[in-house]
């Protein structure tokens, strides 16, 4: 993808987020205790004191992000975009967080967002281009004794300018 198109997509995404015209995002509870199969084979193992949080979502006919449980809820394929994707996050250890997103809409997508930590940490994720899924590490995270929460938020935009806001997904790590 040319730098010009990437810049247009990035600016469009930023404008949608700033103006509040992006679709509504919903916080969701974790839906699994194991790693999603779409993560790369070399994805690090989660800390035993961390939960693996995975959220499944689609975009309905009103352009809203809807969270669902694939084991109990059927996906209504009459929606505008059908099955949009998943978002996941977990702690690798007390100073490292792993995150991932997928999109089933097909074609190149650009993801921008951030990971925030309850201790005040803010880690931007900017212009990650992918076709299918993207993931990465957040290193040198500061934690405290007790409960620590990390939250992934963000939005994806495709080459046609369609914006998908991924639901917030959070993971907790307990540090002794």
Short mmCIF file of N, CA and C in Angstrom, two decimals:
data_model
loop_
_atom_site.label_atom_id
_atom_site.label_comp_id
_atom_site.label_asym_id
_atom_site.label_seq_id
_atom_site.Cartn_x
_atom_site.Cartn_y
_atom_site.Cartn_z
N UNK A 1 0.86 -1.17 0.00
CA UNK A 1 0.00 0.00 0.00
C UNK A 1 0.91 1.23 0.00
N UNK A 2 0.59 2.20 -0.82
CA UNK A 2 1.44 3.37 -0.91
C UNK A 2 1.39 4.20 0.36
N UNK A 3 2.44 4.98 0.60
CA UNK A 3 2.49 5.82 1.79
C UNK A 3 1.34 6.83 1.78
N UNK A 4 0.96 7.33 0.61
CA UNK A 4 -0.13 8.29 0.50
C UNK A 4 -1.45 7.68 0.99
N UNK A 5 -1.76 6.46 0.54
CA UNK A 5 -3.01 5.81 0.96
C UNK A 5 -2.97 5.51 2.45
N UNK A 6 -1.81 5.04 2.96
CA UNK A 6 -1.69 4.77 4.39
C UNK A 6 -1.93 6.04 5.20
N UNK A 7 -1.39 7.16 4.73
CA UNK A 7 -1.57 8.43 5.42
C UNK A 7 -3.04 8.85 5.42
N UNK A 8 -3.71 8.66 4.29
CA UNK A 8 -5.14 9.00 4.20
C UNK A 8 -5.94 8.14 5.17
N UNK A 9 -5.64 6.84 5.19
CA UNK A 9 -6.36 5.94 6.10
C UNK A 9 -6.10 6.34 7.54
N UNK A 10 -4.86 6.63 7.89
CA UNK A 10 -4.52 7.02 9.26
C UNK A 10 -5.22 8.31 9.65
N UNK A 11 -5.18 9.30 8.77
CA UNK A 11 -5.84 10.57 9.07
C UNK A 11 -7.35 10.41 9.17
N UNK A 12 -7.93 9.57 8.31
CA UNK A 12 -9.37 9.32 8.37
C UNK A 12 -9.74 8.66 9.69
N UNK A 13 -8.95 7.68 10.10
CA UNK A 13 -9.20 6.98 11.36
C UNK A 13 -9.10 7.95 12.53
N UNK A 14 -8.05 8.77 12.52
CA UNK A 14 -7.89 9.74 13.60
C UNK A 14 -9.06 10.72 13.63
N UNK A 15 -9.49 11.18 12.47
CA UNK A 15 -10.61 12.12 12.42
C UNK A 15 -11.89 11.49 12.95
N UNK A 16 -12.14 10.23 12.57
CA UNK A 16 -13.34 9.54 13.06
C UNK A 16 -13.31 9.39 14.58
N UNK A 17 -12.14 9.04 15.11
CA UNK A 17 -12.04 8.85 16.55
C UNK A 17 -12.18 10.17 17.29
N UNK A 18 -11.55 11.23 16.79
CA UNK A 18 -11.62 12.53 17.45
C UNK A 18 -13.02 13.11 17.39
N UNK A 19 -13.69 12.99 16.25
CA UNK A 19 -15.03 13.56 16.09
C UNK A 19 -16.11 12.68 16.70
N UNK A 20 -15.74 11.49 17.14
CA UNK A 20 -16.73 10.63 17.76
C UNK A 20 -17.65 9.97 16.76
N UNK A 21 -17.26 9.91 15.48
CA UNK A 21 -18.11 9.32 14.47
C UNK A 21 -17.86 7.83 14.30
N UNK A 22 -16.90 7.28 15.03
CA UNK A 22 -16.64 5.86 14.95
C UNK A 22 -17.80 5.11 15.59
N UNK A 23 -17.85 3.82 15.36
CA UNK A 23 -18.93 3.03 15.93
C UNK A 23 -18.74 2.87 17.43
N UNK A 24 -19.78 2.52 18.12
CA UNK A 24 -19.76 2.39 19.57
C UNK A 24 -18.98 1.15 19.97
N UNK A 25 -18.17 1.28 21.01
CA UNK A 25 -17.42 0.13 21.53
C UNK A 25 -18.02 -0.27 22.87
N UNK A 26 -17.97 -1.55 23.15
CA UNK A 26 -18.50 -2.06 24.40
C UNK A 26 -17.42 -2.82 25.14
N UNK A 27 -17.31 -2.60 26.44
CA UNK A 27 -16.38 -3.40 27.24
C UNK A 27 -16.97 -4.80 27.36
N UNK A 28 -16.13 -5.78 27.43
CA UNK A 28 -16.63 -7.15 27.48
C UNK A 28 -15.80 -7.98 28.44
N UNK A 29 -16.40 -9.02 28.91
CA UNK A 29 -15.74 -9.95 29.81
C UNK A 29 -14.91 -10.96 29.00
N UNK A 30 -13.87 -11.54 29.61
CA UNK A 30 -13.10 -12.55 28.90
C UNK A 30 -13.97 -13.73 28.54
N UNK A 31 -13.68 -14.35 27.40
CA UNK A 31 -14.49 -15.48 26.96
C UNK A 31 -13.71 -16.78 26.90
N UNK A 32 -12.43 -16.77 27.28
CA UNK A 32 -11.63 -17.98 27.21
C UNK A 32 -10.48 -17.91 28.19
N UNK A 33 -10.00 -19.07 28.60
CA UNK A 33 -8.82 -19.09 29.46
C UNK A 33 -7.61 -19.63 28.72
N UNK A 34 -7.74 -19.87 27.40
CA UNK A 34 -6.60 -20.36 26.61
C UNK A 34 -6.31 -19.38 25.48
N UNK A 35 -5.13 -19.53 24.89
CA UNK A 35 -4.72 -18.63 23.82
C UNK A 35 -5.57 -18.86 22.57
N UNK A 36 -5.92 -17.77 21.88
CA UNK A 36 -6.66 -17.95 20.63
C UNK A 36 -5.79 -18.64 19.58
N UNK A 37 -6.38 -19.47 18.75
CA UNK A 37 -5.60 -20.22 17.77
C UNK A 37 -5.06 -19.35 16.65
N UNK A 38 -5.56 -18.13 16.47
CA UNK A 38 -5.07 -17.25 15.41
C UNK A 38 -3.79 -16.50 15.78
N UNK A 39 -3.38 -16.57 17.06
CA UNK A 39 -2.11 -15.93 17.43
C UNK A 39 -0.96 -16.67 16.75
N UNK A 40 0.14 -15.98 16.49
CA UNK A 40 1.28 -16.66 15.86
C UNK A 40 1.82 -17.80 16.73
N UNK A 41 2.45 -18.76 16.10
CA UNK A 41 2.99 -19.91 16.83
C UNK A 41 4.00 -19.50 17.88
N UNK A 42 4.71 -18.39 17.65
CA UNK A 42 5.73 -17.95 18.60
C UNK A 42 5.20 -16.97 19.65
N UNK A 43 3.88 -16.86 19.78
CA UNK A 43 3.30 -16.00 20.82
C UNK A 43 3.73 -16.53 22.18
N UNK A 44 4.14 -15.65 23.08
CA UNK A 44 4.60 -16.11 24.39
C UNK A 44 3.45 -16.69 25.22
N UNK A 45 3.80 -17.57 26.12
CA UNK A 45 2.81 -18.17 27.03
C UNK A 45 2.37 -17.13 28.05
N UNK A 46 1.11 -17.18 28.48
CA UNK A 46 0.64 -16.23 29.49
C UNK A 46 1.18 -16.56 30.88
N UNK A 47 1.31 -15.53 31.70
CA UNK A 47 1.66 -15.71 33.10
C UNK A 47 0.55 -16.53 33.76
N UNK A 48 0.89 -17.47 34.64
CA UNK A 48 -0.16 -18.27 35.29
C UNK A 48 -1.10 -17.44 36.16
N UNK A 49 -0.68 -16.23 36.54
CA UNK A 49 -1.53 -15.35 37.35
C UNK A 49 -2.31 -14.35 36.49
N UNK A 50 -2.31 -14.56 35.17
CA UNK A 50 -3.00 -13.66 34.24
C UNK A 50 -4.16 -14.39 33.59
N UNK A 51 -5.20 -13.63 33.29
CA UNK A 51 -6.29 -14.20 32.51
C UNK A 51 -6.06 -13.86 31.04
N UNK A 52 -6.40 -14.79 30.17
CA UNK A 52 -6.38 -14.53 28.73
C UNK A 52 -7.77 -14.04 28.37
N UNK A 53 -7.87 -12.79 27.96
CA UNK A 53 -9.17 -12.20 27.66
C UNK A 53 -9.35 -12.09 26.15
N UNK A 54 -10.45 -12.66 25.66
CA UNK A 54 -10.76 -12.66 24.23
C UNK A 54 -12.20 -12.17 24.07
N UNK A 55 -12.40 -11.24 23.15
CA UNK A 55 -13.73 -10.72 22.86
C UNK A 55 -14.01 -10.95 21.38
N UNK A 56 -15.19 -11.50 21.08
CA UNK A 56 -15.64 -11.71 19.70
C UNK A 56 -16.67 -10.63 19.39
N UNK A 57 -16.59 -10.03 18.19
CA UNK A 57 -17.53 -8.97 17.88
C UNK A 57 -17.87 -8.94 16.40
N UNK A 58 -19.00 -8.32 16.09
CA UNK A 58 -19.41 -8.06 14.72
C UNK A 58 -20.06 -6.69 14.67
N UNK A 59 -20.29 -6.18 13.47
CA UNK A 59 -20.91 -4.88 13.27
C UNK A 59 -22.34 -5.12 12.79
N UNK A 60 -23.33 -4.56 13.51
CA UNK A 60 -24.72 -4.78 13.12
C UNK A 60 -25.16 -3.81 12.03
N UNK A 61 -26.44 -3.92 11.63
CA UNK A 61 -26.96 -3.09 10.54
C UNK A 61 -27.01 -1.60 10.88
N UNK A 62 -26.88 -1.24 12.17
CA UNK A 62 -26.84 0.16 12.59
C UNK A 62 -25.41 0.68 12.71
N UNK A 63 -24.43 -0.14 12.32
CA UNK A 63 -23.03 0.27 12.41
C UNK A 63 -22.45 0.17 13.81
N UNK A 64 -23.13 -0.54 14.71
CA UNK A 64 -22.67 -0.66 16.09
C UNK A 64 -21.87 -1.94 16.27
N UNK A 65 -20.86 -1.87 17.13
CA UNK A 65 -20.08 -3.04 17.48
C UNK A 65 -20.86 -3.85 18.51
N UNK A 66 -21.05 -5.14 18.23
CA UNK A 66 -21.80 -6.01 19.13
C UNK A 66 -20.89 -7.16 19.56
N UNK A 67 -20.77 -7.36 20.87
CA UNK A 67 -19.98 -8.44 21.43
C UNK A 67 -20.88 -9.68 21.54
N UNK A 68 -20.32 -10.85 21.20
CA UNK A 68 -21.09 -12.08 21.30
C UNK A 68 -20.20 -13.22 21.78
N UNK A 69 -20.82 -14.30 22.21
CA UNK A 69 -20.12 -15.52 22.61
C UNK A 69 -20.34 -16.54 21.50
N UNK A 70 -19.30 -16.93 20.78
CA UNK A 70 -19.49 -17.84 19.65
C UNK A 70 -20.00 -19.23 20.04
N UNK A 71 -19.86 -19.59 21.31
CA UNK A 71 -20.33 -20.91 21.74
C UNK A 71 -21.81 -20.92 22.07
N UNK A 72 -22.39 -19.75 22.37
CA UNK A 72 -23.80 -19.73 22.75
C UNK A 72 -24.66 -18.83 21.87
N UNK A 73 -24.05 -17.87 21.19
CA UNK A 73 -24.81 -16.93 20.37
C UNK A 73 -24.54 -17.16 18.89
N UNK A 74 -25.59 -17.33 18.10
CA UNK A 74 -25.36 -17.42 16.65
C UNK A 74 -25.02 -16.04 16.11
N UNK A 75 -24.20 -16.00 15.07
CA UNK A 75 -23.86 -14.73 14.43
C UNK A 75 -24.94 -14.42 13.41
N UNK A 76 -25.60 -13.26 13.54
CA UNK A 76 -26.63 -12.92 12.55
C UNK A 76 -25.97 -12.44 11.25
N UNK A 77 -25.93 -13.30 10.25
CA UNK A 77 -25.24 -12.95 9.01
C UNK A 77 -25.99 -11.94 8.17
N UNK A 78 -27.15 -11.48 8.64
CA UNK A 78 -27.88 -10.45 7.92
C UNK A 78 -27.37 -9.06 8.29
N UNK A 79 -26.33 -8.99 9.11
CA UNK A 79 -25.80 -7.69 9.52
C UNK A 79 -25.00 -7.05 8.39
N UNK A 80 -24.66 -5.80 8.58
CA UNK A 80 -23.96 -5.04 7.54
C UNK A 80 -22.59 -5.64 7.21
N UNK A 81 -21.85 -6.06 8.21
CA UNK A 81 -20.51 -6.55 7.96
C UNK A 81 -20.28 -7.99 8.42
N UNK A 82 -21.30 -8.60 9.02
CA UNK A 82 -21.13 -9.97 9.46
C UNK A 82 -20.13 -10.09 10.60
N UNK A 83 -19.33 -11.14 10.58
CA UNK A 83 -18.37 -11.43 11.64
C UNK A 83 -17.16 -10.53 11.48
N UNK A 84 -17.00 -9.55 12.37
CA UNK A 84 -15.92 -8.57 12.23
C UNK A 84 -14.59 -9.07 12.75
N UNK A 85 -14.57 -9.76 13.89
CA UNK A 85 -13.29 -10.24 14.37
C UNK A 85 -13.22 -10.48 15.86
N UNK A 86 -11.98 -10.47 16.36
CA UNK A 86 -11.72 -10.70 17.77
C UNK A 86 -10.64 -9.74 18.26
N UNK A 87 -10.62 -9.53 19.56
CA UNK A 87 -9.57 -8.76 20.21
C UNK A 87 -9.14 -9.56 21.44
N UNK A 88 -7.84 -9.61 21.72
CA UNK A 88 -7.33 -10.40 22.84
C UNK A 88 -6.18 -9.67 23.52
N UNK A 89 -6.02 -9.96 24.83
CA UNK A 89 -4.91 -9.40 25.60
C UNK A 89 -4.61 -10.33 26.78
N UNK A 90 -3.33 -10.41 27.16
CA UNK A 90 -2.94 -11.14 28.36
C UNK A 90 -1.55 -10.68 28.81
N UNK A 91 -1.24 -10.98 30.06
CA UNK A 91 0.07 -10.66 30.64
C UNK A 91 1.00 -11.84 30.41
N UNK A 92 2.22 -11.58 29.94
CA UNK A 92 3.24 -12.60 29.77
C UNK A 92 4.01 -12.75 31.09
N UNK A 93 4.28 -11.63 31.72
CA UNK A 93 4.90 -11.58 33.04
C UNK A 93 4.58 -10.19 33.61
N UNK A 94 5.16 -9.84 34.75
CA UNK A 94 4.77 -8.57 35.38
C UNK A 94 5.29 -7.33 34.66
N UNK A 95 6.08 -7.51 33.60
CA UNK A 95 6.54 -6.34 32.85
C UNK A 95 6.28 -6.45 31.34
N UNK A 96 5.47 -7.44 30.93
CA UNK A 96 5.19 -7.63 29.51
C UNK A 96 3.74 -8.02 29.28
N UNK A 97 3.12 -7.37 28.28
CA UNK A 97 1.73 -7.64 27.89
C UNK A 97 1.72 -8.03 26.41
N UNK A 98 0.89 -9.00 26.05
CA UNK A 98 0.74 -9.40 24.66
C UNK A 98 -0.69 -9.10 24.22
N UNK A 99 -0.86 -8.54 23.02
CA UNK A 99 -2.18 -8.17 22.50
C UNK A 99 -2.33 -8.69 21.08
N UNK A 100 -3.58 -8.78 20.62
CA UNK A 100 -3.84 -9.20 19.25
C UNK A 100 -5.23 -8.79 18.81
N UNK A 101 -5.40 -8.59 17.51
CA UNK A 101 -6.70 -8.31 16.90
C UNK A 101 -6.81 -9.09 15.60
N UNK A 102 -8.04 -9.43 15.21
CA UNK A 102 -8.29 -10.04 13.91
C UNK A 102 -9.43 -9.28 13.24
N UNK A 103 -9.50 -9.42 11.93
CA UNK A 103 -10.62 -8.91 11.17
C UNK A 103 -10.95 -9.93 10.10
N UNK A 104 -12.23 -10.26 9.99
CA UNK A 104 -12.67 -11.22 8.99
C UNK A 104 -13.32 -10.55 7.80
N UNK A 105 -13.20 -9.23 7.70
CA UNK A 105 -13.83 -8.51 6.60
C UNK A 105 -13.06 -8.69 5.30
N UNK A 106 -11.85 -9.17 5.34
CA UNK A 106 -11.05 -9.43 4.15
C UNK A 106 -10.31 -8.20 3.68
N UNK A 107 -9.10 -8.39 3.21
CA UNK A 107 -8.30 -7.30 2.70
C UNK A 107 -7.46 -6.63 3.78
N UNK A 108 -6.68 -5.67 3.33
CA UNK A 108 -5.75 -4.96 4.20
C UNK A 108 -6.52 -4.05 5.16
N UNK A 109 -6.13 -4.09 6.43
CA UNK A 109 -6.69 -3.23 7.46
C UNK A 109 -5.53 -2.50 8.14
N UNK A 110 -5.85 -1.37 8.79
CA UNK A 110 -4.88 -0.66 9.61
C UNK A 110 -5.49 -0.54 11.00
N UNK A 111 -4.75 -0.97 12.02
CA UNK A 111 -5.21 -0.88 13.40
C UNK A 111 -4.41 0.19 14.12
N UNK A 112 -5.13 1.03 14.86
CA UNK A 112 -4.51 2.00 15.76
C UNK A 112 -5.27 1.96 17.07
N UNK A 113 -4.56 2.06 18.15
CA UNK A 113 -5.19 2.03 19.46
C UNK A 113 -4.17 2.23 20.54
N UNK A 114 -4.46 1.66 21.71
CA UNK A 114 -3.51 1.76 22.80
C UNK A 114 -3.79 0.69 23.84
N UNK A 115 -2.79 0.47 24.67
CA UNK A 115 -2.94 -0.36 25.86
C UNK A 115 -2.71 0.56 27.05
N UNK A 116 -3.66 0.58 27.98
CA UNK A 116 -3.49 1.35 29.21
C UNK A 116 -3.42 0.36 30.37
N UNK A 117 -2.67 0.75 31.39
CA UNK A 117 -2.47 -0.10 32.55
C UNK A 117 -2.94 0.66 33.78
N UNK A 118 -3.52 -0.06 34.74
CA UNK A 118 -4.08 0.56 35.94
C UNK A 118 -3.04 1.33 36.76
N UNK A 119 -1.76 1.09 36.53
CA UNK A 119 -0.72 1.83 37.24
C UNK A 119 -0.41 3.16 36.56
N UNK A 120 -1.14 3.50 35.50
CA UNK A 120 -0.94 4.76 34.80
C UNK A 120 -0.18 4.65 33.50
N UNK A 121 0.20 3.46 33.11
CA UNK A 121 0.94 3.28 31.86
C UNK A 121 0.05 3.48 30.64
N UNK A 122 0.61 4.11 29.60
CA UNK A 122 -0.09 4.33 28.34
C UNK A 122 0.87 3.94 27.22
N UNK A 123 0.44 2.99 26.37
CA UNK A 123 1.29 2.46 25.32
C UNK A 123 0.53 2.52 23.99
N UNK A 124 0.84 3.53 23.16
CA UNK A 124 0.13 3.66 21.87
C UNK A 124 0.53 2.57 20.88
N UNK A 125 -0.45 2.14 20.09
CA UNK A 125 -0.24 1.20 18.99
C UNK A 125 -0.71 1.96 17.75
N UNK A 126 0.21 2.29 16.86
CA UNK A 126 -0.12 3.20 15.77
C UNK A 126 0.12 2.54 14.41
N UNK A 127 -0.89 2.60 13.57
CA UNK A 127 -0.79 2.21 12.15
C UNK A 127 -0.20 0.82 11.92
N UNK A 128 -0.75 -0.18 12.57
CA UNK A 128 -0.32 -1.55 12.34
C UNK A 128 -1.14 -2.09 11.17
N UNK A 129 -0.47 -2.32 10.05
CA UNK A 129 -1.14 -2.81 8.85
C UNK A 129 -1.17 -4.33 8.87
N UNK A 130 -2.33 -4.92 8.55
CA UNK A 130 -2.44 -6.38 8.57
C UNK A 130 -3.52 -6.86 7.62
N UNK A 131 -3.47 -8.13 7.31
CA UNK A 131 -4.49 -8.80 6.50
C UNK A 131 -4.84 -10.09 7.22
N UNK A 132 -5.83 -10.05 8.09
CA UNK A 132 -6.22 -11.21 8.88
C UNK A 132 -6.04 -10.97 10.36
N UNK A 133 -4.79 -10.87 10.82
CA UNK A 133 -4.58 -10.63 12.24
C UNK A 133 -3.27 -9.87 12.47
N UNK A 134 -3.23 -9.20 13.61
CA UNK A 134 -2.03 -8.48 14.04
C UNK A 134 -1.88 -8.68 15.54
N UNK A 135 -0.64 -8.70 16.01
CA UNK A 135 -0.40 -8.86 17.45
C UNK A 135 0.97 -8.29 17.77
N UNK A 136 1.21 -8.10 19.06
CA UNK A 136 2.50 -7.57 19.46
C UNK A 136 2.70 -7.56 20.96
N UNK A 137 3.91 -7.21 21.36
CA UNK A 137 4.32 -7.14 22.75
C UNK A 137 4.38 -5.70 23.23
N UNK A 138 4.01 -5.47 24.46
CA UNK A 138 4.25 -4.22 25.16
C UNK A 138 5.27 -4.58 26.24
N UNK A 139 6.44 -3.98 26.16
CA UNK A 139 7.52 -4.32 27.08
C UNK A 139 7.71 -3.22 28.12
N UNK A 140 8.43 -3.54 29.18
CA UNK A 140 8.80 -2.60 30.24
C UNK A 140 7.57 -1.96 30.90
N UNK A 141 6.55 -2.75 31.16
CA UNK A 141 5.34 -2.28 31.83
C UNK A 141 5.61 -2.21 33.33
N UNK A 142 5.16 -1.14 33.95
CA UNK A 142 5.31 -0.98 35.39
C UNK A 142 4.07 -1.55 36.08
N UNK A 143 4.29 -2.41 37.07
CA UNK A 143 3.19 -2.98 37.85
C UNK A 143 3.41 -2.67 39.32
N UNK A 144 2.39 -2.97 40.12
CA UNK A 144 2.47 -2.80 41.57
C UNK A 144 2.03 -4.10 42.22
N UNK A 145 2.25 -4.22 43.51
CA UNK A 145 1.76 -5.39 44.23
C UNK A 145 0.24 -5.37 44.20
N UNK A 146 -0.35 -6.57 44.08
CA UNK A 146 -1.81 -6.67 44.03
C UNK A 146 -2.30 -6.79 42.60
N UNK A 147 -3.50 -6.31 42.37
CA UNK A 147 -4.16 -6.45 41.07
C UNK A 147 -3.71 -5.37 40.09
N UNK A 148 -3.35 -5.78 38.88
CA UNK A 148 -2.95 -4.88 37.80
C UNK A 148 -3.83 -5.19 36.59
N UNK A 149 -4.37 -4.17 35.97
CA UNK A 149 -5.27 -4.36 34.83
C UNK A 149 -4.69 -3.68 33.59
N UNK A 150 -4.71 -4.40 32.47
CA UNK A 150 -4.29 -3.85 31.18
C UNK A 150 -5.49 -3.90 30.24
N UNK A 151 -5.74 -2.80 29.51
CA UNK A 151 -6.89 -2.72 28.61
C UNK A 151 -6.44 -2.32 27.22
N UNK A 152 -6.86 -3.10 26.22
CA UNK A 152 -6.61 -2.82 24.81
C UNK A 152 -7.83 -2.13 24.23
N UNK A 153 -7.64 -0.97 23.60
CA UNK A 153 -8.72 -0.28 22.89
C UNK A 153 -8.18 0.10 21.51
N UNK A 154 -9.07 0.27 20.55
CA UNK A 154 -8.61 0.70 19.24
C UNK A 154 -9.67 0.55 18.17
N UNK A 155 -9.27 0.92 16.97
CA UNK A 155 -10.16 0.86 15.82
C UNK A 155 -9.37 0.40 14.60
N UNK A 156 -10.09 -0.22 13.68
CA UNK A 156 -9.51 -0.67 12.43
C UNK A 156 -10.20 0.07 11.30
N UNK A 157 -9.48 0.33 10.24
CA UNK A 157 -10.07 0.95 9.07
C UNK A 157 -9.55 0.21 7.84
N UNK A 158 -10.46 -0.05 6.90
CA UNK A 158 -10.02 -0.76 5.70
C UNK A 158 -9.74 0.22 4.56
N UNK A 159 -9.29 -0.30 3.44
CA UNK A 159 -8.90 0.55 2.31
C UNK A 159 -10.07 1.33 1.73
N UNK A 160 -11.30 0.89 2.01
CA UNK A 160 -12.49 1.60 1.52
C UNK A 160 -12.95 2.66 2.50
N UNK A 161 -12.26 2.79 3.63
CA UNK A 161 -12.62 3.80 4.62
C UNK A 161 -13.63 3.34 5.65
N UNK A 162 -13.96 2.03 5.67
CA UNK A 162 -14.90 1.52 6.66
C UNK A 162 -14.18 1.36 7.98
N UNK A 163 -14.71 1.99 9.03
CA UNK A 163 -14.08 1.97 10.35
C UNK A 163 -14.80 0.98 11.26
N UNK A 164 -14.04 0.13 11.93
CA UNK A 164 -14.57 -0.83 12.89
C UNK A 164 -13.92 -0.55 14.24
N UNK A 165 -14.69 -0.23 15.25
CA UNK A 165 -14.14 -0.03 16.58
C UNK A 165 -14.17 -1.34 17.33
N UNK A 166 -13.00 -1.82 17.71
CA UNK A 166 -12.93 -3.07 18.46
C UNK A 166 -13.38 -2.82 19.89
N UNK A 167 -14.09 -3.78 20.49
CA UNK A 167 -14.50 -3.60 21.89
C UNK A 167 -13.27 -3.58 22.80
N UNK A 168 -13.37 -2.83 23.88
CA UNK A 168 -12.29 -2.84 24.89
C UNK A 168 -12.18 -4.26 25.43
N UNK A 169 -10.95 -4.70 25.64
CA UNK A 169 -10.71 -6.00 26.24
C UNK A 169 -9.62 -5.83 27.29
N UNK A 170 -9.86 -6.39 28.49
CA UNK A 170 -8.95 -6.20 29.62
C UNK A 170 -8.50 -7.52 30.20
N UNK A 171 -7.29 -7.50 30.74
CA UNK A 171 -6.74 -8.65 31.42
C UNK A 171 -6.16 -8.20 32.76
N UNK A 172 -6.33 -9.03 33.77
CA UNK A 172 -5.83 -8.72 35.09
C UNK A 172 -4.68 -9.66 35.46
N UNK A 173 -3.67 -9.11 36.12
CA UNK A 173 -2.54 -9.88 36.62
C UNK A 173 -2.41 -9.58 38.10
N UNK A 174 -2.26 -10.60 38.91
CA UNK A 174 -2.05 -10.40 40.33
C UNK A 174 -0.56 -10.59 40.63
N UNK A 175 0.06 -9.56 41.26
CA UNK A 175 1.47 -9.60 41.60
C UNK A 175 1.61 -9.69 43.12
N UNK A 176 2.38 -10.69 43.60
CA UNK A 176 2.60 -10.86 45.04
C UNK A 176 3.59 -9.84 45.56
#
